[in-house]
Amino acid sequence: DTLSLGDVQRNSQLRSDLASMPLSAYFDDRGVPHFRRLGLSFAARQNPTVRPAFGTWVDRQAEAATIHKRQSAKSYFLATEALEKDEVYGKVRQKAFLETLDASQKHRVEDVKRRQLEVLFSEIRGFEKHLPPGLCEDDLLPCEVTKEEERQNRAHFEKTNSYLIDRLWRFGAKSQWMLRRGGGVSGEAPPR
């Protein structure tokens, strides 16, 4: 009754003894299993007549993965073609669905903004109660920028950050900043 699956995996003699037992030997006269911790699925897998038909999908998938399959140009072409057809089919279905929506359902800006606020304050239950009176919720949302504006902003701030990373501190000296790269104020000796 104390026999576990770990015991069977560690002991090859025990494993071979259990494999040679008939399925009926795993149970007593009333159908109660002798080895309760092993379970019915373990007993069924030990029987050579039941084993091929018994098991989970994951077991069969692992066995199939061990078989080496040859790759061919034809199979690659067919798989690529199937993926392309699937993508086209998805776009057609999406377009058909969007055509069934009327204009009021397509552009629900209020719903989108509401969802953005919920995501923004996702960790605060009932966040509306905690907002100051008279606050416009639109002011809390991130501003909408086009991809081009975002690209320009990113380039600008990357360039600005590069000034701070400059080891020679050229931009700081050129702009006559009082702070030097070493952390001291201009005219003072750097801390040692």
Short mmCIF file of C-alpha atoms in Angstrom, two decimals:
data_model
loop_
_atom_site.label_atom_id
_atom_site.label_comp_id
_atom_site.label_asym_id
_atom_site.label_seq_id
_atom_site.Cartn_x
_atom_site.Cartn_y
_atom_site.Cartn_z
CA ASP A 1 0.00 0.00 0.00
CA THR A 2 2.99 2.32 0.47
CA LEU A 3 4.46 1.58 -2.96
CA SER A 4 4.72 4.77 -5.04
CA LEU A 5 5.60 5.59 -8.62
CA GLY A 6 9.00 6.91 -7.53
CA ASP A 7 9.83 3.50 -6.02
CA VAL A 8 9.00 1.81 -9.31
CA GLN A 9 11.08 4.26 -11.33
CA ARG A 10 14.14 3.81 -9.09
CA ASN A 11 14.02 0.01 -8.81
CA SER A 12 14.39 -1.89 -12.11
CA GLN A 13 13.69 -5.29 -10.47
CA LEU A 14 10.40 -4.01 -9.04
CA ARG A 15 9.53 -2.50 -12.40
CA SER A 16 10.06 -5.81 -14.22
CA ASP A 17 8.09 -7.71 -11.55
CA LEU A 18 5.12 -5.36 -11.93
CA ALA A 19 5.31 -5.57 -15.73
CA SER A 20 5.08 -9.37 -15.60
CA MET A 21 1.96 -9.33 -13.35
CA PRO A 22 -1.42 -9.79 -15.01
CA LEU A 23 -3.83 -6.84 -14.76
CA SER A 24 -6.09 -8.77 -12.36
CA ALA A 25 -3.22 -9.09 -9.84
CA TYR A 26 -3.31 -5.34 -9.22
CA PHE A 27 -6.76 -5.71 -7.58
CA ASP A 28 -8.29 -7.86 -4.83
CA ASP A 29 -11.56 -9.87 -5.07
CA ARG A 30 -13.69 -6.77 -4.46
CA GLY A 31 -11.89 -4.65 -7.10
CA VAL A 32 -9.91 -2.57 -4.61
CA PRO A 33 -6.39 -1.84 -5.90
CA HIS A 34 -3.50 -3.45 -4.01
CA PHE A 35 -1.20 -0.55 -4.88
CA ARG A 36 -3.39 2.49 -4.23
CA ARG A 37 -0.65 5.04 -4.83
CA LEU A 38 0.16 3.66 -8.29
CA GLY A 39 -3.34 3.97 -9.70
CA LEU A 40 -5.30 2.30 -12.44
CA SER A 41 -3.52 4.06 -15.29
CA PHE A 42 -0.16 2.68 -14.13
CA ALA A 43 -1.57 -0.85 -13.95
CA ALA A 44 -3.11 -0.58 -17.41
CA ARG A 45 0.16 0.61 -18.93
CA GLN A 46 2.01 -2.44 -17.58
CA ASN A 47 -0.22 -4.83 -19.52
CA PRO A 48 1.23 -5.38 -23.03
CA THR A 49 -2.21 -5.90 -24.63
CA VAL A 50 -3.70 -2.69 -23.20
CA ARG A 51 -0.60 -0.47 -23.36
CA PRO A 52 -0.78 0.61 -27.05
CA ALA A 53 -4.39 1.75 -26.75
CA PHE A 54 -4.06 3.30 -23.31
CA GLY A 55 -2.47 6.59 -22.41
CA THR A 56 -2.77 10.28 -22.85
CA TRP A 57 -2.38 12.34 -25.97
CA VAL A 58 0.79 13.86 -24.48
CA ASP A 59 2.38 10.39 -24.22
CA ARG A 60 1.68 9.63 -27.86
CA GLN A 61 2.93 13.07 -28.88
CA ALA A 62 6.22 12.51 -27.02
CA GLU A 63 6.67 9.15 -28.72
CA ALA A 64 5.97 10.70 -32.12
CA ALA A 65 8.51 13.45 -31.45
CA THR A 66 11.25 10.86 -31.04
CA ILE A 67 10.72 9.61 -34.59
CA HIS A 68 12.93 11.65 -36.92
CA LYS A 69 11.03 13.13 -39.84
CA ARG A 70 12.78 14.26 -42.99
CA GLN A 71 12.20 17.80 -44.18
CA SER A 72 11.51 18.36 -47.83
CA ALA A 73 11.04 21.39 -50.04
CA LYS A 74 7.56 20.17 -50.95
CA SER A 75 6.42 19.92 -47.33
CA TYR A 76 7.85 23.39 -46.62
CA PHE A 77 6.06 24.83 -49.65
CA LEU A 78 2.75 23.19 -48.71
CA ALA A 79 3.03 24.38 -45.11
CA THR A 80 3.81 27.94 -46.22
CA GLU A 81 0.91 27.86 -48.65
CA ALA A 82 -1.45 26.63 -45.93
CA LEU A 83 -0.34 29.43 -43.61
CA GLU A 84 -0.92 32.03 -46.30
CA LYS A 85 -4.39 30.63 -47.05
CA ASP A 86 -5.19 30.68 -43.34
CA GLU A 87 -4.09 34.32 -43.06
CA VAL A 88 -6.21 35.31 -46.07
CA TYR A 89 -9.18 33.41 -44.67
CA GLY A 90 -8.81 35.22 -41.33
CA LYS A 91 -8.71 38.61 -43.02
CA VAL A 92 -11.80 37.80 -45.10
CA ARG A 93 -13.72 36.71 -41.99
CA GLN A 94 -12.63 39.82 -40.10
CA LYS A 95 -13.69 42.07 -42.97
CA ALA A 96 -17.06 40.31 -43.23
CA PHE A 97 -17.62 40.72 -39.50
CA LEU A 98 -16.73 44.41 -39.59
CA GLU A 99 -19.17 44.95 -42.45
CA THR A 100 -22.00 43.54 -40.33
CA LEU A 101 -21.42 46.18 -37.63
CA ASP A 102 -23.23 49.48 -37.92
CA ALA A 103 -21.40 52.80 -37.52
CA SER A 104 -22.44 53.26 -33.88
CA GLN A 105 -20.81 49.97 -32.89
CA LYS A 106 -17.61 50.47 -34.89
CA HIS A 107 -16.51 53.66 -33.24
CA ARG A 108 -17.21 53.44 -29.55
CA VAL A 109 -14.55 55.83 -28.36
CA GLU A 110 -16.10 56.07 -24.91
CA ASP A 111 -15.81 52.30 -24.42
CA VAL A 112 -12.17 52.33 -25.50
CA LYS A 113 -11.32 55.21 -23.16
CA ARG A 114 -13.18 53.50 -20.32
CA ARG A 115 -11.19 50.31 -20.87
CA GLN A 116 -7.92 52.27 -20.98
CA LEU A 117 -8.74 53.80 -17.59
CA GLU A 118 -9.58 50.38 -16.17
CA VAL A 119 -6.24 49.02 -17.34
CA LEU A 120 -4.39 52.06 -16.05
CA PHE A 121 -5.94 51.71 -12.58
CA SER A 122 -6.26 47.91 -12.62
CA GLU A 123 -4.78 47.51 -9.14
CA ILE A 124 -7.20 49.95 -7.50
CA ARG A 125 -10.69 48.56 -7.06
CA GLY A 126 -13.36 51.24 -7.59
CA PHE A 127 -10.79 53.86 -8.57
CA GLU A 128 -13.53 56.32 -9.58
CA LYS A 129 -14.32 56.94 -5.91
CA HIS A 130 -10.74 58.06 -5.26
CA LEU A 131 -10.53 60.61 -8.07
CA PRO A 132 -10.85 64.28 -7.10
CA PRO A 133 -14.23 65.89 -7.91
CA GLY A 134 -14.38 67.79 -11.18
CA LEU A 135 -11.48 65.84 -12.74
CA CYS A 136 -11.84 65.11 -16.44
CA GLU A 137 -11.00 61.43 -16.90
CA ASP A 138 -9.64 62.13 -20.39
CA ASP A 139 -6.77 64.03 -18.76
CA LEU A 140 -5.63 60.81 -17.07
CA LEU A 141 -5.33 58.88 -20.31
CA PRO A 142 -2.09 58.77 -22.27
CA CYS A 143 -2.12 61.16 -25.19
CA GLU A 144 -2.63 59.64 -28.59
CA VAL A 145 0.25 60.08 -31.01
CA THR A 146 0.74 58.80 -34.50
CA LYS A 147 3.52 56.37 -35.31
CA GLU A 148 5.44 59.17 -37.03
CA GLU A 149 5.16 61.43 -33.97
CA GLU A 150 6.25 58.58 -31.73
CA ARG A 151 9.27 57.91 -33.97
CA GLN A 152 10.25 61.58 -33.88
CA ASN A 153 9.85 61.78 -30.10
CA ARG A 154 11.91 58.64 -29.61
CA ALA A 155 14.72 59.95 -31.85
CA HIS A 156 14.73 63.29 -30.02
CA PHE A 157 14.94 61.74 -26.56
CA GLU A 158 17.56 59.17 -27.60
CA LYS A 159 19.72 62.04 -28.85
CA THR A 160 19.12 63.99 -25.62
CA ASN A 161 20.03 60.96 -23.51
CA SER A 162 23.23 60.51 -25.49
CA TYR A 163 24.37 63.94 -24.24
CA LEU A 164 24.16 62.70 -20.67
CA ILE A 165 26.02 59.49 -21.44
CA ASP A 166 28.89 61.28 -23.24
CA ARG A 167 32.10 60.43 -21.36
CA LEU A 168 33.85 63.64 -22.37
CA TRP A 169 30.86 65.79 -21.34
CA ARG A 170 31.11 67.89 -24.50
CA PHE A 171 27.53 69.09 -24.52
CA GLY A 172 27.65 70.02 -20.82
CA ALA A 173 30.79 72.11 -21.35
CA LYS A 174 29.39 73.67 -24.52
CA SER A 175 26.16 74.63 -22.74
CA GLN A 176 28.18 75.94 -19.77
CA TRP A 177 26.40 73.72 -17.29
CA MET A 178 27.61 74.22 -13.76
CA LEU A 179 27.68 70.51 -13.00
CA ARG A 180 30.55 68.51 -14.38
CA ARG A 181 30.62 64.84 -15.28
CA GLY A 182 32.47 64.04 -12.03
CA GLY A 183 29.56 65.34 -9.96
CA GLY A 184 31.11 68.56 -8.65
CA VAL A 185 30.19 72.15 -9.46
CA SER A 186 32.39 73.89 -12.06
CA GLY A 187 35.38 75.57 -10.47
CA GLU A 188 35.49 73.09 -7.55
CA ALA A 189 37.82 70.19 -7.32
CA PRO A 190 36.09 66.86 -7.92
CA PRO A 191 35.51 64.76 -4.78
CA ARG A 192 38.21 62.18 -4.10
#
